[in-house]
Amino acid sequence: MSKDALFTGGLRHWLGSNDPQLDVVLAATSWGDLLHDPDFPTDLVILDAASSTRNSVESRVRTLRATGTAVLVMTTTGIGDDPQRAVSAGAFCVLDKSVPLGLIDEMARGAVGLPITHRG
């Protein structure tokens, strides 16, 4: 299992166990899988900046925002993408994958208009 799959699985489990107000309705392994999933669009997408080599992160953020979906972008230090480009394209924020899961939860809540609760 790849590091990205482990991260996604861990985040999905953590959110499901720690935040009853956020429902994880799908987890896609590729950009195409996300766009063609019957549960898409969703209220929020936590987007891996490196999940597509064919589409820029800005293009993916703009596409998601056009559907009314809020976007958090996850990145890895040294990925080479300028976080400001994702924010300028409409992402709520850009976070490094090394941040605590509680911070991702807080930003997810903020992106969809829920109060931030400092879950840790």
PDB file of C-alpha atoms in Angstrom:
ATOM      1  CA  MET A   1       0.000   0.000   0.000  1.00  0.00           C
ATOM      2  CA  SER A   2       1.351   3.430  -0.956  1.00  0.00           C
ATOM      3  CA  LYS A   3       2.015   6.261   1.476  1.00  0.00           C
ATOM      4  CA  ASP A   4      -0.815   8.226  -0.148  1.00  0.00           C
ATOM      5  CA  ALA A   5      -3.268   5.338   0.322  1.00  0.00           C
ATOM      6  CA  LEU A   6      -2.187   5.011   3.954  1.00  0.00           C
ATOM      7  CA  PHE A   7      -2.662   8.742   4.500  1.00  0.00           C
ATOM      8  CA  THR A   8      -6.099   8.707   2.853  1.00  0.00           C
ATOM      9  CA  GLY A   9      -7.208   5.643   4.808  1.00  0.00           C
ATOM     10  CA  GLY A  10      -5.912   7.082   8.071  1.00  0.00           C
ATOM     11  CA  LEU A  11      -7.589  10.433   7.496  1.00  0.00           C
ATOM     12  CA  ARG A  12     -10.863   8.798   6.510  1.00  0.00           C
ATOM     13  CA  HIS A  13     -10.801   6.609   9.640  1.00  0.00           C
ATOM     14  CA  TRP A  14      -9.813   9.515  11.912  1.00  0.00           C
ATOM     15  CA  LEU A  15     -12.562  11.794  10.617  1.00  0.00           C
ATOM     16  CA  GLY A  16     -15.132   9.003  10.879  1.00  0.00           C
ATOM     17  CA  SER A  17     -14.102   8.263  14.460  1.00  0.00           C
ATOM     18  CA  ASN A  18     -13.590  11.810  15.723  1.00  0.00           C
ATOM     19  CA  ASP A  19     -15.996  14.151  13.978  1.00  0.00           C
ATOM     20  CA  PRO A  20     -19.629  13.075  13.768  1.00  0.00           C
ATOM     21  CA  GLN A  21     -20.520  16.214  11.804  1.00  0.00           C
ATOM     22  CA  LEU A  22     -18.289  15.311   8.855  1.00  0.00           C
ATOM     23  CA  ASP A  23     -19.372  12.322   6.786  1.00  0.00           C
ATOM     24  CA  VAL A  24     -16.806  10.825   4.427  1.00  0.00           C
ATOM     25  CA  VAL A  25     -18.959   9.793   1.481  1.00  0.00           C
ATOM     26  CA  LEU A  26     -16.259   8.747  -0.968  1.00  0.00           C
ATOM     27  CA  ALA A  27     -12.536   8.227  -1.302  1.00  0.00           C
ATOM     28  CA  ALA A  28     -11.207   8.308  -4.852  1.00  0.00           C
ATOM     29  CA  THR A  29      -7.784   7.135  -5.906  1.00  0.00           C
ATOM     30  CA  SER A  30      -7.650   9.246  -9.055  1.00  0.00           C
ATOM     31  CA  TRP A  31      -8.974  12.500 -10.426  1.00  0.00           C
ATOM     32  CA  GLY A  32     -11.143  10.677 -12.976  1.00  0.00           C
ATOM     33  CA  ASP A  33     -12.556   8.343 -10.326  1.00  0.00           C
ATOM     34  CA  LEU A  34     -13.571  11.352  -8.227  1.00  0.00           C
ATOM     35  CA  LEU A  35     -15.317  13.172 -11.072  1.00  0.00           C
ATOM     36  CA  HIS A  36     -17.204  10.053 -12.173  1.00  0.00           C
ATOM     37  CA  ASP A  37     -18.223   8.811  -8.728  1.00  0.00           C
ATOM     38  CA  PRO A  38     -22.020   8.851  -8.329  1.00  0.00           C
ATOM     39  CA  ASP A  39     -21.599  10.580  -4.929  1.00  0.00           C
ATOM     40  CA  PHE A  40     -19.779  13.534  -6.542  1.00  0.00           C
ATOM     41  CA  PRO A  41     -20.117  16.480  -6.150  1.00  0.00           C
ATOM     42  CA  THR A  42     -19.716  16.626  -2.402  1.00  0.00           C
ATOM     43  CA  ASP A  43     -19.625  19.528   0.043  1.00  0.00           C
ATOM     44  CA  LEU A  44     -15.853  19.199   0.459  1.00  0.00           C
ATOM     45  CA  VAL A  45     -12.923  17.530  -1.278  1.00  0.00           C
ATOM     46  CA  ILE A  46      -9.594  17.056   0.448  1.00  0.00           C
ATOM     47  CA  LEU A  47      -7.378  17.064  -2.623  1.00  0.00           C
ATOM     48  CA  ASP A  48      -3.882  15.630  -2.827  1.00  0.00           C
ATOM     49  CA  ALA A  49      -1.841  18.142  -4.835  1.00  0.00           C
ATOM     50  CA  ALA A  50       0.184  15.275  -6.323  1.00  0.00           C
ATOM     51  CA  SER A  51      -2.819  13.113  -7.269  1.00  0.00           C
ATOM     52  CA  SER A  52      -2.648  14.031 -10.959  1.00  0.00           C
ATOM     53  CA  THR A  53       0.240  14.636 -13.282  1.00  0.00           C
ATOM     54  CA  ARG A  54      -2.064  15.580 -16.171  1.00  0.00           C
ATOM     55  CA  ASN A  55      -4.007  18.397 -14.504  1.00  0.00           C
ATOM     56  CA  SER A  56      -2.509  21.223 -12.494  1.00  0.00           C
ATOM     57  CA  VAL A  57      -3.660  21.676  -8.939  1.00  0.00           C
ATOM     58  CA  GLU A  58      -5.128  25.052  -9.905  1.00  0.00           C
ATOM     59  CA  SER A  59      -7.182  23.463 -12.683  1.00  0.00           C
ATOM     60  CA  ARG A  60      -8.494  20.779 -10.355  1.00  0.00           C
ATOM     61  CA  VAL A  61      -9.374  23.339  -7.662  1.00  0.00           C
ATOM     62  CA  ARG A  62     -11.220  25.505 -10.205  1.00  0.00           C
ATOM     63  CA  THR A  63     -13.143  22.470 -11.484  1.00  0.00           C
ATOM     64  CA  LEU A  64     -14.184  21.514  -7.954  1.00  0.00           C
ATOM     65  CA  ARG A  65     -15.148  25.059  -7.024  1.00  0.00           C
ATOM     66  CA  ALA A  66     -17.290  25.305 -10.181  1.00  0.00           C
ATOM     67  CA  THR A  67     -19.420  22.461  -8.762  1.00  0.00           C
ATOM     68  CA  GLY A  68     -19.850  24.309  -5.463  1.00  0.00           C
ATOM     69  CA  THR A  69     -17.415  22.005  -3.670  1.00  0.00           C
ATOM     70  CA  ALA A  70     -15.118  23.447  -0.984  1.00  0.00           C
ATOM     71  CA  VAL A  71     -11.490  22.344  -1.358  1.00  0.00           C
ATOM     72  CA  LEU A  72      -8.620  21.679   1.024  1.00  0.00           C
ATOM     73  CA  VAL A  73      -5.333  20.901  -0.702  1.00  0.00           C
ATOM     74  CA  MET A  74      -2.873  18.515   0.898  1.00  0.00           C
ATOM     75  CA  THR A  75       0.739  18.639  -0.182  1.00  0.00           C
ATOM     76  CA  THR A  76       4.096  17.188   0.708  1.00  0.00           C
ATOM     77  CA  THR A  77       7.061  19.406   1.491  1.00  0.00           C
ATOM     78  CA  GLY A  78       9.121  19.859  -1.635  1.00  0.00           C
ATOM     79  CA  ILE A  79       6.308  18.989  -4.041  1.00  0.00           C
ATOM     80  CA  GLY A  80       7.202  22.092  -6.054  1.00  0.00           C
ATOM     81  CA  ASP A  81       3.677  23.536  -6.290  1.00  0.00           C
ATOM     82  CA  ASP A  82       3.268  27.027  -4.907  1.00  0.00           C
ATOM     83  CA  PRO A  83       0.488  26.811  -2.288  1.00  0.00           C
ATOM     84  CA  GLN A  84      -0.644  30.335  -3.165  1.00  0.00           C
ATOM     85  CA  ARG A  85      -1.645  29.157  -6.652  1.00  0.00           C
ATOM     86  CA  ALA A  86      -4.118  26.670  -5.148  1.00  0.00           C
ATOM     87  CA  VAL A  87      -5.523  29.316  -2.792  1.00  0.00           C
ATOM     88  CA  SER A  88      -5.788  31.837  -5.639  1.00  0.00           C
ATOM     89  CA  ALA A  89      -7.725  29.207  -7.619  1.00  0.00           C
ATOM     90  CA  GLY A  90     -10.242  28.946  -4.762  1.00  0.00           C
ATOM     91  CA  ALA A  91      -8.898  26.396  -2.261  1.00  0.00           C
ATOM     92  CA  PHE A  92      -9.864  27.140   1.339  1.00  0.00           C
ATOM     93  CA  CYS A  93      -6.295  26.366   2.400  1.00  0.00           C
ATOM     94  CA  VAL A  94      -3.218  24.284   1.651  1.00  0.00           C
ATOM     95  CA  LEU A  95      -1.825  22.006   4.355  1.00  0.00           C
ATOM     96  CA  ASP A  96       1.245  19.805   4.491  1.00  0.00           C
ATOM     97  CA  LYS A  97       0.437  16.121   4.982  1.00  0.00           C
ATOM     98  CA  SER A  98       2.605  16.150   8.096  1.00  0.00           C
ATOM     99  CA  VAL A  99       0.204  18.378  10.075  1.00  0.00           C
ATOM    100  CA  PRO A 100      -1.844  16.732  12.838  1.00  0.00           C
ATOM    101  CA  LEU A 101      -5.112  15.165  11.674  1.00  0.00           C
ATOM    102  CA  GLY A 102      -6.958  17.433  14.114  1.00  0.00           C
ATOM    103  CA  LEU A 103      -5.791  20.479  12.152  1.00  0.00           C
ATOM    104  CA  ILE A 104      -7.068  18.942   8.905  1.00  0.00           C
ATOM    105  CA  ASP A 105     -10.394  18.357  10.658  1.00  0.00           C
ATOM    106  CA  GLU A 106     -10.516  21.973  11.871  1.00  0.00           C
ATOM    107  CA  MET A 107      -9.814  23.332   8.391  1.00  0.00           C
ATOM    108  CA  ALA A 108     -12.380  20.942   6.857  1.00  0.00           C
ATOM    109  CA  ARG A 109     -14.976  22.211   9.311  1.00  0.00           C
ATOM    110  CA  GLY A 110     -14.089  25.804   8.486  1.00  0.00           C
ATOM    111  CA  ALA A 111     -14.281  25.142   4.748  1.00  0.00           C
ATOM    112  CA  VAL A 112     -17.876  23.924   5.008  1.00  0.00           C
ATOM    113  CA  GLY A 113     -18.962  26.547   7.539  1.00  0.00           C
ATOM    114  CA  LEU A 114     -18.965  24.452  10.709  1.00  0.00           C
ATOM    115  CA  PRO A 115     -17.511  25.856  13.937  1.00  0.00           C
ATOM    116  CA  ILE A 116     -13.920  24.925  14.630  1.00  0.00           C
ATOM    117  CA  THR A 117     -13.736  22.832  17.783  1.00  0.00           C
ATOM    118  CA  HIS A 118      -9.995  22.217  18.354  1.00  0.00           C
ATOM    119  CA  ARG A 119     -10.203  18.443  18.446  1.00  0.00           C
ATOM    120  CA  GLY A 120      -6.410  17.892  18.509  1.00  0.00           C
TER     121      GLY A 120
END
